[in-house]
Short mmCIF file of C-alpha atoms and ligand atoms in Angstrom, two decimals:
data_model
loop_
_atom_site.label_atom_id
_atom_site.label_comp_id
_atom_site.label_asym_id
_atom_site.label_seq_id
_atom_site.Cartn_x
_atom_site.Cartn_y
_atom_site.Cartn_z
CA MET A 1 82.58 100.10 111.10
CA PRO A 2 84.30 102.07 108.30
CA GLN A 3 84.46 105.85 108.49
CA TYR A 4 82.02 106.25 105.55
CA GLN A 5 79.04 104.13 104.48
CA ASN A 6 77.94 105.79 101.27
CA ILE A 7 80.46 107.41 98.96
CA VAL A 8 79.61 109.25 95.74
CA ILE A 9 82.25 110.26 93.22
CA LEU A 10 81.32 112.75 90.51
CA THR A 11 83.70 112.63 87.56
CA GLY A 12 84.14 114.97 84.60
CA ALA A 13 86.30 115.27 81.51
CA GLY A 14 89.40 116.02 83.63
CA ILE A 15 89.61 112.44 84.95
CA SER A 16 90.05 111.21 81.39
CA ALA A 17 92.57 113.90 80.36
CA GLU A 18 95.54 111.70 81.34
CA SER A 19 94.10 108.97 79.11
CA GLY A 20 94.67 111.35 76.20
CA LEU A 21 91.08 112.59 75.87
CA ALA A 22 90.73 116.33 75.52
CA THR A 23 88.52 118.10 78.06
CA PHE A 24 85.59 120.18 76.86
CA ARG A 25 87.20 123.53 77.42
CA SER A 26 90.81 122.80 76.53
CA SER A 27 92.08 124.43 73.34
CA ASN A 28 92.19 121.11 71.49
CA GLY A 29 88.80 120.02 72.91
CA LEU A 30 86.81 117.39 71.05
CA TRP A 31 84.07 119.87 70.27
CA ASN A 32 86.38 122.65 69.03
CA ASN A 33 85.96 122.15 65.32
CA HIS A 34 82.25 121.53 65.58
CA PRO A 35 79.83 124.15 66.95
CA VAL A 36 78.02 122.80 70.01
CA GLU A 37 74.70 123.98 68.57
CA ASP A 38 75.23 121.66 65.58
CA VAL A 39 76.40 118.49 67.31
CA ALA A 40 75.03 118.68 70.85
CA THR A 41 71.53 120.15 70.68
CA VAL A 42 68.13 118.66 69.91
CA GLU A 43 67.63 121.25 67.15
CA GLY A 44 71.00 120.45 65.57
CA PHE A 45 70.10 116.75 65.44
CA GLN A 46 66.68 117.48 63.93
CA ARG A 47 68.30 119.77 61.33
CA ASN A 48 70.98 117.35 60.19
CA PRO A 49 70.95 113.88 61.79
CA ALA A 50 73.47 112.47 59.29
CA TYR A 51 76.05 115.09 60.29
CA VAL A 52 75.51 114.47 64.00
CA HIS A 53 75.78 110.67 63.58
CA ALA A 54 79.01 111.13 61.59
CA PHE A 55 80.44 113.30 64.38
CA TYR A 56 79.69 110.73 67.10
CA ASN A 57 80.87 107.82 64.93
CA GLU A 58 84.21 109.59 64.59
CA LEU A 59 84.35 110.39 68.31
CA LYS A 60 83.57 106.74 69.08
CA GLN A 61 86.68 105.64 67.18
CA GLU A 62 88.81 107.99 69.29
CA LEU A 63 87.23 106.97 72.61
CA VAL A 64 87.29 103.21 71.95
CA LYS A 65 91.11 103.30 71.80
CA ALA A 66 91.57 105.16 75.10
CA GLN A 67 92.70 103.29 78.21
CA PRO A 68 91.92 104.02 81.86
CA ASN A 69 94.57 105.89 83.83
CA PRO A 70 95.57 105.60 87.53
CA ALA A 71 92.65 107.82 88.60
CA HIS A 72 90.03 105.47 87.08
CA LEU A 73 91.88 102.46 88.51
CA ALA A 74 92.02 104.04 91.97
CA LEU A 75 88.21 104.26 92.03
CA THR A 76 87.97 100.57 91.18
CA ARG A 77 90.40 99.80 93.99
CA LEU A 78 88.25 101.84 96.36
CA GLN A 79 85.16 99.85 95.32
CA ASN A 80 87.04 96.58 95.83
CA GLU A 81 88.77 97.37 99.11
CA TYR A 82 86.57 99.81 101.02
CA PRO A 83 83.43 98.32 102.62
CA ALA A 84 80.85 100.96 101.68
CA ARG A 85 78.36 101.60 98.93
CA ILE A 86 80.48 103.43 96.35
CA SER A 87 78.79 105.02 93.33
CA ILE A 88 80.39 106.77 90.37
CA VAL A 89 78.31 109.48 88.76
CA THR A 90 80.01 110.50 85.54
CA GLN A 91 79.47 113.32 83.08
CA ASN A 92 81.80 111.55 80.70
CA VAL A 93 80.49 109.78 77.65
CA ASP A 94 83.63 107.63 77.41
CA THR A 95 83.56 104.18 78.99
CA LEU A 96 86.84 104.35 80.89
CA HIS A 97 85.26 103.63 84.28
CA GLU A 98 83.85 100.39 82.82
CA LYS A 99 87.22 99.56 81.24
CA ALA A 100 88.86 100.10 84.63
CA GLY A 101 86.52 97.48 86.11
CA SER A 102 84.36 99.84 88.17
CA ARG A 103 80.67 99.20 88.87
CA ASN A 104 77.67 101.26 90.09
CA ILE A 105 78.33 103.79 87.31
CA TYR A 106 75.68 106.36 86.42
CA HIS A 107 76.24 108.00 83.02
CA ILE A 108 74.14 111.14 83.46
CA HIS A 109 75.19 112.58 80.06
CA GLY A 110 74.82 109.28 78.20
CA GLN A 111 77.53 107.10 76.73
CA ILE A 112 79.27 106.98 73.39
CA ASN A 113 78.75 103.25 72.79
CA GLN A 114 74.95 103.51 72.88
CA ALA A 115 72.19 104.72 70.58
CA VAL A 116 68.55 105.04 71.61
CA CYS A 117 65.52 104.46 69.39
CA GLN A 118 63.29 107.53 69.40
CA ASN A 119 60.33 105.35 68.47
CA CYS A 120 60.42 102.63 71.14
CA GLY A 121 63.21 103.65 73.54
CA GLN A 122 65.34 100.55 72.90
CA ILE A 123 69.05 101.02 73.65
CA LEU A 124 71.47 99.68 71.06
CA GLU A 125 74.98 99.00 72.43
CA THR A 126 77.67 99.31 69.78
CA PHE A 127 81.07 100.77 69.08
CA GLY A 128 80.24 100.41 65.37
CA ASP A 129 78.73 103.15 63.23
CA VAL A 130 75.10 104.23 63.66
CA ASP A 131 73.45 106.38 61.00
CA THR A 132 70.13 107.47 59.53
CA GLU A 133 69.69 104.03 57.95
CA THR A 134 70.23 102.02 61.11
CA VAL A 135 67.26 99.79 61.90
CA CYS A 136 66.13 99.48 65.52
CA PRO A 137 66.71 95.89 66.66
CA HIS A 138 63.48 96.01 68.70
CA CYS A 139 60.78 97.83 66.66
CA GLN A 140 62.51 97.33 63.29
CA ILE A 141 61.95 100.95 62.26
CA MET A 142 64.73 102.61 60.25
CA GLY A 143 66.11 106.08 60.85
CA MET A 144 64.97 106.61 64.44
CA MET A 145 68.22 105.94 66.28
CA LYS A 146 69.82 108.86 68.11
CA PRO A 147 73.24 108.79 69.81
CA ASN A 148 72.53 108.14 73.51
CA ILE A 149 74.23 111.41 74.40
CA VAL A 150 72.28 113.95 76.41
CA PHE A 151 72.02 117.04 74.23
CA PHE A 152 71.53 120.55 75.53
CA GLY A 153 67.77 120.85 76.03
CA GLU A 154 67.33 117.24 77.18
CA ASN A 155 66.92 115.81 80.67
CA LEU A 156 69.87 114.10 82.32
CA LEU A 157 69.74 110.33 82.76
CA CYS A 158 69.36 108.35 86.03
CA MET A 159 68.62 111.51 88.01
CA ASP A 160 66.13 110.02 90.49
CA GLU A 161 68.68 107.50 91.68
CA VAL A 162 71.53 110.05 91.60
CA ASP A 163 69.50 112.51 93.64
CA ARG A 164 68.82 109.82 96.24
CA LEU A 165 72.53 108.95 96.39
CA LEU A 166 73.54 112.60 96.80
CA ARG A 167 71.10 113.09 99.67
CA THR A 168 72.33 110.04 101.55
CA CYS A 169 76.08 110.06 100.92
CA ASP A 170 78.51 110.84 103.71
CA LEU A 171 81.53 111.47 101.45
CA PHE A 172 81.30 113.27 98.10
CA LEU A 173 84.32 113.51 95.81
CA SER A 174 84.38 115.61 92.65
CA VAL A 175 87.14 114.79 90.17
CA GLY A 176 88.11 116.77 87.06
CA THR A 177 84.98 118.77 86.50
CA SER A 178 84.88 122.50 85.88
CA GLY A 179 81.76 123.19 87.96
CA VAL A 180 80.12 125.24 85.24
CA VAL A 181 77.88 122.59 83.65
CA PHE A 182 74.60 122.39 85.58
CA PRO A 183 72.94 120.55 87.20
CA ALA A 184 76.07 118.48 87.97
CA ALA A 185 77.75 121.62 89.29
CA ALA A 186 75.10 121.75 92.05
CA PHE A 187 75.62 118.16 93.23
CA VAL A 188 78.19 119.24 95.81
CA GLN A 189 75.67 121.64 97.31
CA ILE A 190 73.05 118.88 97.68
CA ALA A 191 75.60 116.52 99.25
CA LYS A 192 77.00 119.16 101.61
CA LEU A 193 73.60 120.42 102.77
CA ASN A 194 72.66 116.82 103.57
CA GLY A 195 75.72 116.38 105.77
CA ALA A 196 78.40 114.88 103.51
CA GLU A 197 82.08 115.70 103.69
CA THR A 198 83.11 117.10 100.30
CA VAL A 199 86.46 117.05 98.50
CA GLU A 200 87.37 118.45 95.09
CA PHE A 201 90.23 117.25 92.85
CA ASN A 202 91.22 119.60 90.05
CA LEU A 203 94.25 121.25 88.48
CA GLU A 204 93.06 124.66 89.65
CA PRO A 205 90.32 126.43 91.63
CA THR A 206 86.93 126.07 89.94
CA SER A 207 83.70 128.06 89.95
CA ASN A 208 80.91 127.25 92.42
CA ASN A 209 83.35 125.65 94.82
CA TYR A 210 82.15 127.14 98.14
CA TYR A 211 80.59 123.85 99.26
CA PHE A 212 83.84 121.87 99.19
CA ASP A 213 85.53 121.23 102.55
CA ARG A 214 88.84 120.50 100.83
CA HIS A 215 90.47 121.20 97.48
CA ILE A 216 93.27 118.97 96.27
CA PHE A 217 95.11 120.52 93.35
CA GLY A 218 97.13 118.52 90.84
CA LYS A 219 96.64 115.83 88.22
CA ALA A 220 93.95 113.37 89.28
CA GLY A 221 96.17 110.49 88.12
CA SER A 222 98.49 111.32 91.05
CA THR A 223 96.30 113.00 93.66
CA LEU A 224 93.37 110.56 93.62
CA PRO A 225 95.36 107.30 94.08
CA ALA A 226 97.20 108.88 97.04
CA PHE A 227 93.93 110.05 98.64
CA ILE A 228 92.29 106.65 98.13
CA ASP A 229 95.30 104.82 99.50
CA ASP A 230 94.92 106.90 102.65
CA LEU A 231 91.17 106.26 102.83
CA ILE A 232 91.65 102.49 102.58
CA THR A 233 94.52 102.43 105.07
CA ASN A 234 92.64 104.48 107.67
CA ARG A 235 89.18 103.03 107.24
P1 LIG B 1 85.33 120.47 81.44
O1 LIG B 1 86.13 120.25 80.21
O2 LIG B 1 84.40 121.63 81.48
O3 LIG B 1 86.31 120.62 82.69
C1 LIG B 1 87.35 119.72 82.94
C2 LIG B 1 87.98 120.07 84.26
O4 LIG B 1 88.97 119.10 84.53
C3 LIG B 1 88.65 121.45 84.29
O5 LIG B 1 88.22 122.14 85.45
C4 LIG B 1 90.15 121.12 84.36
O6 LIG B 1 90.87 122.06 85.14
C5 LIG B 1 90.14 119.76 85.01
N1 LIG B 1 91.27 118.91 84.65
C6 LIG B 1 91.90 118.80 83.45
N2 LIG B 1 92.86 117.86 83.50
C7 LIG B 1 92.85 117.37 84.77
C8 LIG B 1 93.60 116.37 85.45
N3 LIG B 1 94.59 115.69 84.84
N4 LIG B 1 93.33 116.13 86.76
C9 LIG B 1 92.33 116.80 87.41
N5 LIG B 1 91.58 117.75 86.80
C10 LIG B 1 91.83 118.02 85.51
O7 LIG B 1 84.58 119.11 81.74
P2 LIG B 1 83.24 118.80 82.49
O8 LIG B 1 83.15 119.64 83.72
O9 LIG B 1 83.21 117.34 82.62
O10 LIG B 1 82.08 119.29 81.49
C11 LIG B 1 82.14 119.15 80.10
C12 LIG B 1 81.14 118.21 79.45
O11 LIG B 1 81.69 117.72 78.22
C13 LIG B 1 80.89 116.97 80.27
O12 LIG B 1 79.63 117.07 80.74
C14 LIG B 1 81.02 115.78 79.33
O13 LIG B 1 79.74 115.26 79.02
C15 LIG B 1 81.58 116.30 78.06
N6 LIG B 1 82.93 115.73 77.75
C16 LIG B 1 83.19 114.39 77.95
C17 LIG B 1 84.46 113.87 77.69
C18 LIG B 1 84.71 112.40 77.93
O14 LIG B 1 83.76 111.63 77.92
N7 LIG B 1 85.97 111.98 78.19
C19 LIG B 1 85.48 114.70 77.24
C20 LIG B 1 85.18 116.07 77.03
C21 LIG B 1 83.91 116.57 77.30
#
């Protein structure tokens, strides 16, 4: 019987930093030249959908070129070599976990390669441009597609399933997330209070970190593969 049966890994922008993608709060962050209230709120999208689509179309071109780094690949190795249910809950809108070959991925903040029809709910998967003239492939209505990115003021995606996973996991890892964006910042608390062992991987101490049993400081591309190697060896 392996040491753990149900592992949840929460990932944030920091896991993709070594793939060349800026984190939210770094000085060259993706959002730096665009006020969050314009490109990441429901009101901003209602005010100027063309501007918001253009922003995400541009971001898509940057994210589509990025490649997974050793931290993403280590999680795939864990899923392939450790006999437990292993789920990845990501705040990232990039698709680097998918590119790394991982599965059981929950994109709670949405994903860059999707748009959702506000009329019928159909998801359109594309790395191509989406704009105010895009026609929904399901209901055929034009101008109702919205980037499938969770804006401030919207509910997170997949939360029923994620909540269930957090309450039943016995190991919770948090990788490259600042711990200031809620509700993801409270996931460690749910996992810990339900009996999980909790480990944080970050460059530095973060906020809201009292519920972690261990903190492993350093670049996730080095620290996570070493930790996972150990987990697989000693299972
Ligand atoms: P954040 O930018 O607030 O925090 C990133 C954290 O990662 C920081 O605590 C930083 O110290 C740490 N970090 C940076 N490089 C690291 C490395 N090499 N190894 C380990 N840790 C490292 O990101 P967040 O907490 O995910 O919240 C910001 C929101 O912005 C997210 O919810 C996400 O939706 C969005 N975002 C997504 C992407 C992406 O999809 N790649 C990129 C930027 C922002």
